[in-house]
Coordinates of C-alpha atoms and ligand atoms in Angstrom, one line a residue:
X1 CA 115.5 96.7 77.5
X2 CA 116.1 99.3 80.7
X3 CA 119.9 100.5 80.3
X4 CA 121.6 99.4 83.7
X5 CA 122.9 102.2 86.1
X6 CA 126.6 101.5 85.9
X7 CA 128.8 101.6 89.3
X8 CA 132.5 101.6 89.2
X9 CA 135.0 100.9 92.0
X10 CA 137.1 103.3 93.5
X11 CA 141.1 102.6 93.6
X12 CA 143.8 105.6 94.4
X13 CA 141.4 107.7 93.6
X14 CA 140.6 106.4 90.0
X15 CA 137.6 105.0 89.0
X16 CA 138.4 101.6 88.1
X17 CA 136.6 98.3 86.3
X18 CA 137.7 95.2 87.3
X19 CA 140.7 93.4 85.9
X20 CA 138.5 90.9 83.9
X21 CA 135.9 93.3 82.9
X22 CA 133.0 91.1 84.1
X23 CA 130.1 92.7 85.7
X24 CA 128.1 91.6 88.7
X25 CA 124.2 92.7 88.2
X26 CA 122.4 94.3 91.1
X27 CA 118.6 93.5 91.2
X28 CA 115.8 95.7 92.6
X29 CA 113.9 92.6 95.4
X30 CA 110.6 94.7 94.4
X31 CA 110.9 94.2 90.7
X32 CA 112.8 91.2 90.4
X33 CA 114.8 92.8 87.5
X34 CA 118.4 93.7 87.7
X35 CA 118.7 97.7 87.7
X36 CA 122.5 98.3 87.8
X37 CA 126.1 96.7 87.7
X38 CA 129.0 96.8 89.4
X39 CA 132.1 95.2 88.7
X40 CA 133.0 91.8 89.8
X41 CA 136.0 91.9 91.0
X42 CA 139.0 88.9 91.9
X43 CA 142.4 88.9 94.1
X44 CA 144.4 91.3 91.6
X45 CA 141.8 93.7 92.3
X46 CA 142.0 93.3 96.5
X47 CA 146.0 93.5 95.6
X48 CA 145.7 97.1 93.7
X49 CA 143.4 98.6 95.9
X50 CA 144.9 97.5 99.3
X51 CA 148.5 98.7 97.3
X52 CA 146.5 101.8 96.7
X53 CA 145.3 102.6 100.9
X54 CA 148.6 100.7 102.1
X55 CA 150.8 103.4 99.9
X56 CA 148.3 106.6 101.0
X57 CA 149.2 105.0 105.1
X58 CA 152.9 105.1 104.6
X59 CA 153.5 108.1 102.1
X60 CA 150.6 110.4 101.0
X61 CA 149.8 113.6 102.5
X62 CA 147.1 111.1 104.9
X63 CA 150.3 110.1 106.4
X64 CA 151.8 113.7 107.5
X65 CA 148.4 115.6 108.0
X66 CA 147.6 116.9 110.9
X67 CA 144.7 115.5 113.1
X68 CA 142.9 118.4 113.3
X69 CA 142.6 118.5 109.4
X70 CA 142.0 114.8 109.2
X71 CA 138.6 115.7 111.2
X72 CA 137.6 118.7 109.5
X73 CA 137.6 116.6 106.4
X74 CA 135.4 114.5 108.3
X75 CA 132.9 116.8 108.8
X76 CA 133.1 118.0 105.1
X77 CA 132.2 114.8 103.8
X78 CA 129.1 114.5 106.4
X79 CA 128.0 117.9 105.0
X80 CA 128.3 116.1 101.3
X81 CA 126.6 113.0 102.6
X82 CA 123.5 115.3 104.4
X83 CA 123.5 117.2 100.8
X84 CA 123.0 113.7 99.0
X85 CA 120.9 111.9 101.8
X86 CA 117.7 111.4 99.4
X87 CA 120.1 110.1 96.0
X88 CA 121.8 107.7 98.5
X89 CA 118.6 106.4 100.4
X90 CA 117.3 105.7 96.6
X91 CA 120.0 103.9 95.8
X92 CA 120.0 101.6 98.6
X93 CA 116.0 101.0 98.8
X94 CA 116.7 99.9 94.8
X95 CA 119.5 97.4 96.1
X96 CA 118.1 96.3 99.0
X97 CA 114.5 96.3 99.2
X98 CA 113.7 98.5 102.7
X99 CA 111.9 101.3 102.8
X100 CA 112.5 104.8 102.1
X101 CA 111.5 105.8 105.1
X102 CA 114.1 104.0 106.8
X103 CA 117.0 104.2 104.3
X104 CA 115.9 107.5 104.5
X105 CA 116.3 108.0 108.2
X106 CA 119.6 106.5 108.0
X107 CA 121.2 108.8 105.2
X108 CA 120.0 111.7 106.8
X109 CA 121.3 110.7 110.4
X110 CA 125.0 109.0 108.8
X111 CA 126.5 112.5 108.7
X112 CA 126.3 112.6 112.9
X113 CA 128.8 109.7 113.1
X114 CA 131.2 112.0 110.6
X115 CA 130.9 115.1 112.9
X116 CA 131.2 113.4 116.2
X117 CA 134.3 111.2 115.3
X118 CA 135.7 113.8 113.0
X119 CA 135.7 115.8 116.7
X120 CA 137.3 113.1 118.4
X121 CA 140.6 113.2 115.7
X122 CA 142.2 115.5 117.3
X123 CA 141.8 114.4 120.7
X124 CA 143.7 111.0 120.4
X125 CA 146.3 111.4 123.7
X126 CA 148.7 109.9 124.8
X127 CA 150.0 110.3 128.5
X128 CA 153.3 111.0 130.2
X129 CA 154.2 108.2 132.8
X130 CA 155.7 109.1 135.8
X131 CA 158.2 106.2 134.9
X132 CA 159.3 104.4 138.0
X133 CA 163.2 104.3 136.8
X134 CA 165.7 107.5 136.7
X135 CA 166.9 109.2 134.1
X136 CA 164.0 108.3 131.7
X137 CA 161.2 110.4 130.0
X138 CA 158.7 107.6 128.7
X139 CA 155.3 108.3 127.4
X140 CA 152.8 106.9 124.9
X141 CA 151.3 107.3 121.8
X142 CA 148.7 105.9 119.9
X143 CA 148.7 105.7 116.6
X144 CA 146.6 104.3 113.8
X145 CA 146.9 100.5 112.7
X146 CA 147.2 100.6 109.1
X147 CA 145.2 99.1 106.0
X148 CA 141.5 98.5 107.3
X149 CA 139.4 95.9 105.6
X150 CA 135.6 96.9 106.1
X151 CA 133.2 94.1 105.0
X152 CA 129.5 94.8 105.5
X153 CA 126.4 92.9 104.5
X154 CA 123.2 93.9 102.4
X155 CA 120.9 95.0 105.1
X156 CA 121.3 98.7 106.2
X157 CA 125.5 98.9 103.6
X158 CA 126.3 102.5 104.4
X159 CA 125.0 102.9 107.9
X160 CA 127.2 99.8 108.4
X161 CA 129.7 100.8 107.0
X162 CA 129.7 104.5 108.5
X163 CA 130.3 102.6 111.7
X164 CA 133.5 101.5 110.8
X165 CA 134.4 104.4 108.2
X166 CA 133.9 107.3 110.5
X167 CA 136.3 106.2 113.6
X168 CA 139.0 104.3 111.1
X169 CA 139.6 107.6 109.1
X170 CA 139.6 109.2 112.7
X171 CA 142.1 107.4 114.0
X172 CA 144.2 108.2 110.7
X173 CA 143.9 105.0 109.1
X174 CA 143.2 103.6 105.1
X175 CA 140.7 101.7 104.2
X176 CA 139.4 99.4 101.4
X177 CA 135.8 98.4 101.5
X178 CA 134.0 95.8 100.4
X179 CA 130.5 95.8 100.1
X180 CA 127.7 92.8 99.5
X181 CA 127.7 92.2 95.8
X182 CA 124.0 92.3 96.2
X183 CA 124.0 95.7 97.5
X184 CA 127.4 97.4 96.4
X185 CA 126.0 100.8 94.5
X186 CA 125.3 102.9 97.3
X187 CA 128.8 102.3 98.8
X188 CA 130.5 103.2 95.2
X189 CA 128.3 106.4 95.6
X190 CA 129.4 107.4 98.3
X191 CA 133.6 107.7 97.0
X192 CA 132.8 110.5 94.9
X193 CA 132.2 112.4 97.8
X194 CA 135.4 111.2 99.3
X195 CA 136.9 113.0 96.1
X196 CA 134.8 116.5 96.4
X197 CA 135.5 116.3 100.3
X198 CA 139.0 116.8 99.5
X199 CA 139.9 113.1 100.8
X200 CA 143.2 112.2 99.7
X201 CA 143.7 109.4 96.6
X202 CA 144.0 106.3 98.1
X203 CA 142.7 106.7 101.5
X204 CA 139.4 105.1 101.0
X205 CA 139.1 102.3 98.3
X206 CA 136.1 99.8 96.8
X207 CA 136.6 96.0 95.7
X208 CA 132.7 94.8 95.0
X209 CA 132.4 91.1 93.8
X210 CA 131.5 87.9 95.9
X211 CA 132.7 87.1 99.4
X212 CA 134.3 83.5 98.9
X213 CA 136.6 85.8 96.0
X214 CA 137.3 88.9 97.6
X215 CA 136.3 88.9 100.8
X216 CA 138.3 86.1 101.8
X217 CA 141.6 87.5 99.6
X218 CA 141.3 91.0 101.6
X219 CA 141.2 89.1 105.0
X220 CA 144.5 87.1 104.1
X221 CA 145.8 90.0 102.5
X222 CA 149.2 90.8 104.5
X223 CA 149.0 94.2 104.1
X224 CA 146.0 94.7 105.8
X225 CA 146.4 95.5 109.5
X226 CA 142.7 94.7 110.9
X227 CA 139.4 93.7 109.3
X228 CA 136.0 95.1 110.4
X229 CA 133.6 93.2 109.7
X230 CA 129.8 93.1 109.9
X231 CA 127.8 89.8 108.9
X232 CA 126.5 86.1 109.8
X233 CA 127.9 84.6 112.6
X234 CA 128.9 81.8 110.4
X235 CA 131.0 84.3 107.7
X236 CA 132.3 85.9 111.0
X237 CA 133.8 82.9 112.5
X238 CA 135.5 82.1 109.0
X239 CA 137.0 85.7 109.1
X240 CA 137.9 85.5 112.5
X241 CA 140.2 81.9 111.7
X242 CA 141.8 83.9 108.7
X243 CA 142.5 86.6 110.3
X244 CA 144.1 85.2 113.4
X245 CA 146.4 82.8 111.0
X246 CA 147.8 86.7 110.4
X247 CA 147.4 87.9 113.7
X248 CA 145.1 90.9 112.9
X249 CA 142.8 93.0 114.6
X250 CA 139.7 92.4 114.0
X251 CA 135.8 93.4 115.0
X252 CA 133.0 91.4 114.4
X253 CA 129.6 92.3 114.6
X254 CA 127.8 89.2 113.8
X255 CA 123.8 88.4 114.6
X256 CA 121.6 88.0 117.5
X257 CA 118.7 86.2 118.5
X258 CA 117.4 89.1 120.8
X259 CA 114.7 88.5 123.3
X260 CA 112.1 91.4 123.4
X261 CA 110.6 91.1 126.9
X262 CA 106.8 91.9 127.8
X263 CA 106.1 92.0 131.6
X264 CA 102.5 92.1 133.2
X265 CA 102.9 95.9 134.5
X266 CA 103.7 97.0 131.1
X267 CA 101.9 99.5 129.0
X268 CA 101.1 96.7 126.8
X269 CA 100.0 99.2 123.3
X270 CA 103.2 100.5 123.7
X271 CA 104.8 97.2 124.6
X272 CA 102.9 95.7 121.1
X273 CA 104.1 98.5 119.0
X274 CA 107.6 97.7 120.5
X275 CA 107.6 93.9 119.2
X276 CA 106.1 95.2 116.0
X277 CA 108.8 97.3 115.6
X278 CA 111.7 95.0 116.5
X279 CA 110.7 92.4 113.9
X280 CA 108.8 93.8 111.3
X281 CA 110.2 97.1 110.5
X282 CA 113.0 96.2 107.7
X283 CA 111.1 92.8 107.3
X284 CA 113.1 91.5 110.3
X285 CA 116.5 92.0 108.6
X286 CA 118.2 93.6 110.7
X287 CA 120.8 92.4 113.0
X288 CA 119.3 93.8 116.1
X289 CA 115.2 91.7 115.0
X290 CA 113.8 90.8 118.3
X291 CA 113.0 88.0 116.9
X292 CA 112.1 86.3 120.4
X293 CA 109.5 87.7 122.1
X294 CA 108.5 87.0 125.9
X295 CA 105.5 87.6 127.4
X296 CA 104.8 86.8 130.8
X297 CA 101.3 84.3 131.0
X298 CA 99.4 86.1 132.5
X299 CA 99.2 88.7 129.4
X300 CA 99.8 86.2 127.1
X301 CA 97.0 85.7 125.2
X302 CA 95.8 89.5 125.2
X303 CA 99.2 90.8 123.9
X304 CA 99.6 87.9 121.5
X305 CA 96.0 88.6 120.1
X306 CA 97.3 92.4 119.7
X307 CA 100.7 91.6 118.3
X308 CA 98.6 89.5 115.4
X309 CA 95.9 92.4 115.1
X310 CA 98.8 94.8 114.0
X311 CA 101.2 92.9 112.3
X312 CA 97.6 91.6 109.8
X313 CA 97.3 95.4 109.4
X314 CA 100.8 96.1 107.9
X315 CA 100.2 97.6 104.4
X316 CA 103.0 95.6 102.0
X317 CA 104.0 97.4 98.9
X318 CA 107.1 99.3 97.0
X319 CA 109.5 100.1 99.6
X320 CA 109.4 103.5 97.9
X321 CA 106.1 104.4 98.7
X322 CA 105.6 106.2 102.0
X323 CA 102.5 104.3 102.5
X324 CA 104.3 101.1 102.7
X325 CA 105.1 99.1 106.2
X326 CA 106.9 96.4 105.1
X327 CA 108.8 95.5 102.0
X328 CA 110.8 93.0 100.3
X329 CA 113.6 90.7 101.5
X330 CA 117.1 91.9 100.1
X331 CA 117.9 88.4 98.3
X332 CA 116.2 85.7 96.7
X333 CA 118.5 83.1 98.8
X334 CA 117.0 84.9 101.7
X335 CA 113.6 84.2 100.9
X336 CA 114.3 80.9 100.6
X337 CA 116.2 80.9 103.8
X338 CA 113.5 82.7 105.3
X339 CA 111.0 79.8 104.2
X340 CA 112.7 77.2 104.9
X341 CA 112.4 78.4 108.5
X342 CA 108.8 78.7 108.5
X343 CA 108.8 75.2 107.5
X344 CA 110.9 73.8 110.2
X345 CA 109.3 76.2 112.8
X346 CA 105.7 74.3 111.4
X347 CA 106.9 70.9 111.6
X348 CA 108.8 71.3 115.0
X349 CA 105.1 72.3 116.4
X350 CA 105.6 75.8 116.4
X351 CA 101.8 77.2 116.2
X352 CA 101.6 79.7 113.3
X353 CA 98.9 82.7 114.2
X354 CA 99.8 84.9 110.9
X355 CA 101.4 85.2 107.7
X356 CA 103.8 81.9 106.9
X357 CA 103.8 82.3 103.0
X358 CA 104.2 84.3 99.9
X359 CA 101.8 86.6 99.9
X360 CA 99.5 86.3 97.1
X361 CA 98.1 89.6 95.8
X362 CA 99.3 90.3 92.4
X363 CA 101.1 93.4 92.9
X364 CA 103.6 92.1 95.0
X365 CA 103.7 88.8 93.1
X366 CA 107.4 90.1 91.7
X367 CA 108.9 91.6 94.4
X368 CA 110.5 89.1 97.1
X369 CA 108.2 89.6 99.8
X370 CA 107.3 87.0 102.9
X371 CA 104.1 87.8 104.8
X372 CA 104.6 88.9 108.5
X373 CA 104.9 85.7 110.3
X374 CA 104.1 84.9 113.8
X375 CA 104.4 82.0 115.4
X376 CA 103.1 81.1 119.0
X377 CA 103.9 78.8 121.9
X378 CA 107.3 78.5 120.9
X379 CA 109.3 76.7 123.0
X380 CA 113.0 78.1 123.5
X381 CA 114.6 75.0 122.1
X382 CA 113.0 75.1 118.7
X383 CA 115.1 75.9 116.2
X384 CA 113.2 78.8 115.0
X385 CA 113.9 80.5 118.6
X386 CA 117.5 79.2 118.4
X387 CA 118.7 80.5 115.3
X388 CA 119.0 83.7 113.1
X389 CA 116.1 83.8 110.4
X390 CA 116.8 87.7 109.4
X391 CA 113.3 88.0 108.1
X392 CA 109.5 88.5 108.9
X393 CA 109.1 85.8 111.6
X394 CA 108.6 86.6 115.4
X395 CA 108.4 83.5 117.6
X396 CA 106.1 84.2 120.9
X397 CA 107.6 82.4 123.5
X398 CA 105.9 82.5 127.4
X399 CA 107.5 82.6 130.7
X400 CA 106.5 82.6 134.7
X401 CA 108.3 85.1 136.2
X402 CA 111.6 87.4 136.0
X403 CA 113.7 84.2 137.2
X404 CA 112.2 82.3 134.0
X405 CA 112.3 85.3 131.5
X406 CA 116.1 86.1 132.3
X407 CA 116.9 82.7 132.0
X408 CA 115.0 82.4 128.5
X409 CA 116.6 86.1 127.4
X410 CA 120.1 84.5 128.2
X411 CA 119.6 80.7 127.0
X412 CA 120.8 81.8 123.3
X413 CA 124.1 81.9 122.2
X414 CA 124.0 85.1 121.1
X415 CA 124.0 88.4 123.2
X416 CA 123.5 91.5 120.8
X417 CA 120.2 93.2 122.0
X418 CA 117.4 92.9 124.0
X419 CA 113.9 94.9 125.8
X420 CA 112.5 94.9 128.6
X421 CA 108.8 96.1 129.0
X422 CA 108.0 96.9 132.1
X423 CA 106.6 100.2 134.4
X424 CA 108.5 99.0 137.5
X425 CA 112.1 100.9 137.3
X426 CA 113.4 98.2 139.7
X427 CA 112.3 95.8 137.2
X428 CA 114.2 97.2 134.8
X429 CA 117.5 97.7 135.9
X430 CA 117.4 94.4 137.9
X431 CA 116.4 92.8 134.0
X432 CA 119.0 95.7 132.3
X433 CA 122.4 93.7 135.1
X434 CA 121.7 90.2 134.3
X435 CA 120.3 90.1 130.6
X436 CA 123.9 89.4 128.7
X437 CA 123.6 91.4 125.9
X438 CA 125.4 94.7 124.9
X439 CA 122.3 96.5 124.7
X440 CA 119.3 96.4 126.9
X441 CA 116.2 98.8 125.4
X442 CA 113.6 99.5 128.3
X443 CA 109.8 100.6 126.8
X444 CA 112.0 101.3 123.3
X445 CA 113.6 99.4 120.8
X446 CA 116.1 99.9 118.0
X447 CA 117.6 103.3 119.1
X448 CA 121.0 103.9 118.1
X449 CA 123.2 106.5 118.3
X450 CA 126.9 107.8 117.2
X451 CA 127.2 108.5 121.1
X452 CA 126.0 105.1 121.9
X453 CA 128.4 102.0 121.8
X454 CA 127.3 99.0 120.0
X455 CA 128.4 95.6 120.0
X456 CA 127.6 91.8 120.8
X457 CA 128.3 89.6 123.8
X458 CA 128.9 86.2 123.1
X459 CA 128.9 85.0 119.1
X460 CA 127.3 88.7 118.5
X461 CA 130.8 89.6 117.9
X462 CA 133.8 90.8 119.4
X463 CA 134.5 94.9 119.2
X464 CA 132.1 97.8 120.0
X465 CA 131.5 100.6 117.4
X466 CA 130.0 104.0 118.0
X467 CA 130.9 106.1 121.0
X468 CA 134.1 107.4 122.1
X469 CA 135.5 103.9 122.8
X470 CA 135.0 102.5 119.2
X471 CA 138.2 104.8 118.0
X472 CA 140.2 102.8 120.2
X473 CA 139.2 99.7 117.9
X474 CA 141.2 101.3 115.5
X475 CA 144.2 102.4 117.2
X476 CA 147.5 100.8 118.7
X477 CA 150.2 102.1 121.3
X478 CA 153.3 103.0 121.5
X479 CA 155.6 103.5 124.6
X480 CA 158.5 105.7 123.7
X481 CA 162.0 105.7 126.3
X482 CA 164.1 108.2 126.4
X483 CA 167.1 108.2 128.2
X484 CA 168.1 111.2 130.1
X485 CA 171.2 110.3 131.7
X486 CA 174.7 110.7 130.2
X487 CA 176.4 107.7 128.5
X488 CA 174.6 104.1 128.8
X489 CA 174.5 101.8 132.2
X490 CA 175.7 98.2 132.0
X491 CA 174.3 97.0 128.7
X492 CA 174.4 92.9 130.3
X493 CA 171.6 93.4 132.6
X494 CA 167.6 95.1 131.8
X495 CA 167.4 98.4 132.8
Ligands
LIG501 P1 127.5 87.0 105.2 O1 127.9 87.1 106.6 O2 127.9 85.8 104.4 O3 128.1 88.3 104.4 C1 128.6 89.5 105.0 C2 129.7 90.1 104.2 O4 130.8 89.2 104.2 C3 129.4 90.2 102.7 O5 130.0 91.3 102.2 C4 130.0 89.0 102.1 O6 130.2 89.0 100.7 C5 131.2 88.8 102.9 N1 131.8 87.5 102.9 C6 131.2 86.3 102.6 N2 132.1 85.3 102.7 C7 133.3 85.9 103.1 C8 134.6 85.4 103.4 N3 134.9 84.1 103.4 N4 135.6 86.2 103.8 C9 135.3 87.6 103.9 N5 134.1 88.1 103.6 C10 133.1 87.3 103.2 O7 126.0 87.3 105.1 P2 125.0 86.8 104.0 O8 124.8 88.0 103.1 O9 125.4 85.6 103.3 O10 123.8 86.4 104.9 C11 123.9 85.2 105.6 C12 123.2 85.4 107.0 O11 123.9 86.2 107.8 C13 121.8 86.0 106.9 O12 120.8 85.1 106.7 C14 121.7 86.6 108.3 O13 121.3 85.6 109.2 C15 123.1 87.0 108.6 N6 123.4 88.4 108.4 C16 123.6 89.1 109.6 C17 123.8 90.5 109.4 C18 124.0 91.3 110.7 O14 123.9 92.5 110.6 N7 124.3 90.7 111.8 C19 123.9 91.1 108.2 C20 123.7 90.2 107.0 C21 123.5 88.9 107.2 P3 129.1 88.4 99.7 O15 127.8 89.0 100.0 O16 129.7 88.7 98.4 O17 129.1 86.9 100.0

């Protein structure tokens, strides 16, 4: 029997086993067989851990440092995290399934998000205001929030979780993390270079166990001050009720069901590489799939016959292999998820032109793959255009004109991402103002940036991280008064 890589939590700086001792197995999706453990944690775990960040907030050296050595730490750990890019990517393509190349791509670029908001620490300013009264000095400051809860899902765990990490540690908050049980290791990893960074105990923590347990305790948990949270819309709206019962602050970046748009004038190889890209790279699981794609009639059949041509050509193998295109899905639930979809999609009339099943050659016959699935004259109000599938599947779905394809784009209840194909710059910025989304790709798709801010519209969440604006997501003001004048004016009426 293969001895199980062994992952323990992180709490005030301790590596730490869970109160019971019980273990939570983490299986590879390519081999079907569990490759490590991690510990499964309950509430008198979320209670020691959230005691440990809440006690480095109020009284550890966290508390007094100075900003401008809160952000060189910051760009200490993203030197760590460049030196360990490869060891971390393996980690999380054994977890999760995608491929190297990708969790590669991520590792490598995570460190950026480090050094940019490690720059921005020490540039958190308040103002002076020319207060309207006399005999006052009033200004603001703004000043962390507290005890950060950062939940993330299994699909892409530290880049995730780097989007919250990197501006809540700016902003001089603590944090306790708590990663999918199905893909926790990379995140426990990752502490030990919070350690060799120089990070003080307690400042970042790990609870790994299952969501309805853990996640749900942390979110009550009065001690934490906001909860970041990245996941199904469904999950999100649960956190959301919990944490408003505690009146926290709170992000959410929840799904999407983004329309990728192909117009006539497009360069329509480019525009089929584009679709390709936006639903089959990562096997569709990522939140930002566009998993609807418009094509205007006209090119309809030739870029649907292209789209197919390509996504038949997609070489499916071990996610470690740099020959592979597509891999496994993360989770056996998932899978199931994912075919259960297919299913409806087949019996609501959707017309499948690829893929659909399991594929059947025997190398693959452990791993939890789903062949690339496309599905044509798809009507918008099907549910396979409606809702979030997070997996192979593209629904091709045709439209008139720009009237029509805006008004498909925006007829979802979601609003995370979108393209537009297109060689007509008027087209595209016309599309770019009314597509309600909080990001519009034109003749790209799925670029993102430290610089760039993310977020959704609609129920794609509530927050933006990245950019200089996502540090304010973890930040509150203050107004401070300070009377000038001697003695105190009549205390019965507001000054
Ligand atoms: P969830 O939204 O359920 O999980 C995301 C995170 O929240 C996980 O760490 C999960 O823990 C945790 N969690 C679950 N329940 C609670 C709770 N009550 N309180 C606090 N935290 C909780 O995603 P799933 O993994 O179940 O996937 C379900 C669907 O969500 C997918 O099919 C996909 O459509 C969508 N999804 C979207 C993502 C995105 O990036 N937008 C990412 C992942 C999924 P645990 O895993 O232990 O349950």
């Amino acid at each position: 029997m293969v001895e199980l890589a062994h992952f323990r939590n992180t709490v005030g700086g301790e590596h730490v086993e869970s109160a019971t001792g019980n273990w939570i197995e983490s299986v590879n999706p390519y081999t079907g067989e569990p490759w490590a453990k991690v510990p499964h944690c309950n509430a008198t775990d979320v209670d020691a851990a959230v005691d440990a960040a809440h006690n480095a907030f109020v009284k550890g050296p966290w508390a007094t440092m100075a900003p401008t050595a809160r952000g060189k730490l910051l760009h200490r750990l993203g030197d760590l995290i460049a030196r360990e890019a490869s060891k971390l990517a393996e980690i999380e393509v054994r977890d999760n399934g995608k491929l190297l190349a990708e969790m590669a791509g991520q590792t490598r670029y995570i460190p950026e998000w480090f050094y940019y908001f490690g720059g921005l620490a020490d540039k958190i300013e308040g103002g002076v205001i020319p207060i309207d009264k006399p005999d006052l000095f009033t200004y603001t400051k703004r000043e962390p929030l507290g005890v950060v809860a950062a939940i993330t899902p299994w699909n892409s765990p530290l880049l995730l979780l780097t989007w919250k990490l990197a501006p809540a540690l700016a902003a001089g908050n603590t944090i306790v993390i708590k990663p999918s049980e199905f893909t926790s290791c990379s995140t426990l990893a990752l502490m030990d270079l919070f350690r060799e960074a120089g990070f003080p105990d307690g400042v970042v923590n790990t609870v790994t166990g299952y969501g309805h347990e853990i996640g749900a305790a942390l979110v009550e948990h009065p001690k934490v001050a906001k909860v970041a949270f990245t996941g199904g819309d469904a999950t999100g709206a649960r956190v959301y009720a919990s944490a408003a019962r505690h009146i926290k602050h709170v992000t959410l970046e929840l799904g999407g069901k983004s329309p990728n748009i192909i117009f006539e004038d497009a360069n329509l190889d480019d525009a089929v590489k584009g679709a390709i890209s936006g639903i089959f790279a990562a096997s569709g699981q990522t939140c930002i799939a566009g998993s609807r794609l418009l094509v205007q009639r006209s090119v309809y059949d030739e870029v649907s016959a292209k789209v197919v041509e390509l996504a038949r050509s997609a070489r499916l193998g071990d996610p470690m292999s740099p020959h592979t295109q597509v891999g496994p899905i993360t989770t056996l639930p998932q899978r199931h998820k994912v075919l259960d979809y297919i299913n409806v999609a087949e019996s609501e009339g959707a017309k499948c032109l690829l893929g659909g099943k399991i594929p059947e050659a025997p190398e693959l016959a452990r791993g939890w793959f789903v062949e690339p699935t496309i599905f044509g004259n798809v009507s918008n109000s099907m549910r396979i255009a409606r809702e979030e599938v997070f997996g192979p599947v593209l629904s091709i779905i045709p439209f008139e004109d720009d009237e029509e394809a805006i008004e498909i784009a925006n007829d979802t209840i979601f609003g995370l991402a979108s393209g537009v194909w297109t060689s007509s710059i008027r087209r595209a910025i016309r599309m770019a103002d009314r597509i309600r989304a909080g990001t519009v790709w034109v003749n790209t798709y799925r670029a993102v940036s430290f610089m760039a801010p993310f977020g959704g519209y609609k129920l794609s969440g509530i927050g933006r991280e990245s950019g200089q604006d996502a540090i304010g997501e973890y930040l509150q003001t203050k107004c401070v008064w300070i009377n000038l004048a001697e003695g105190v004016p009549n205390p019965f009426v507001m000054r």
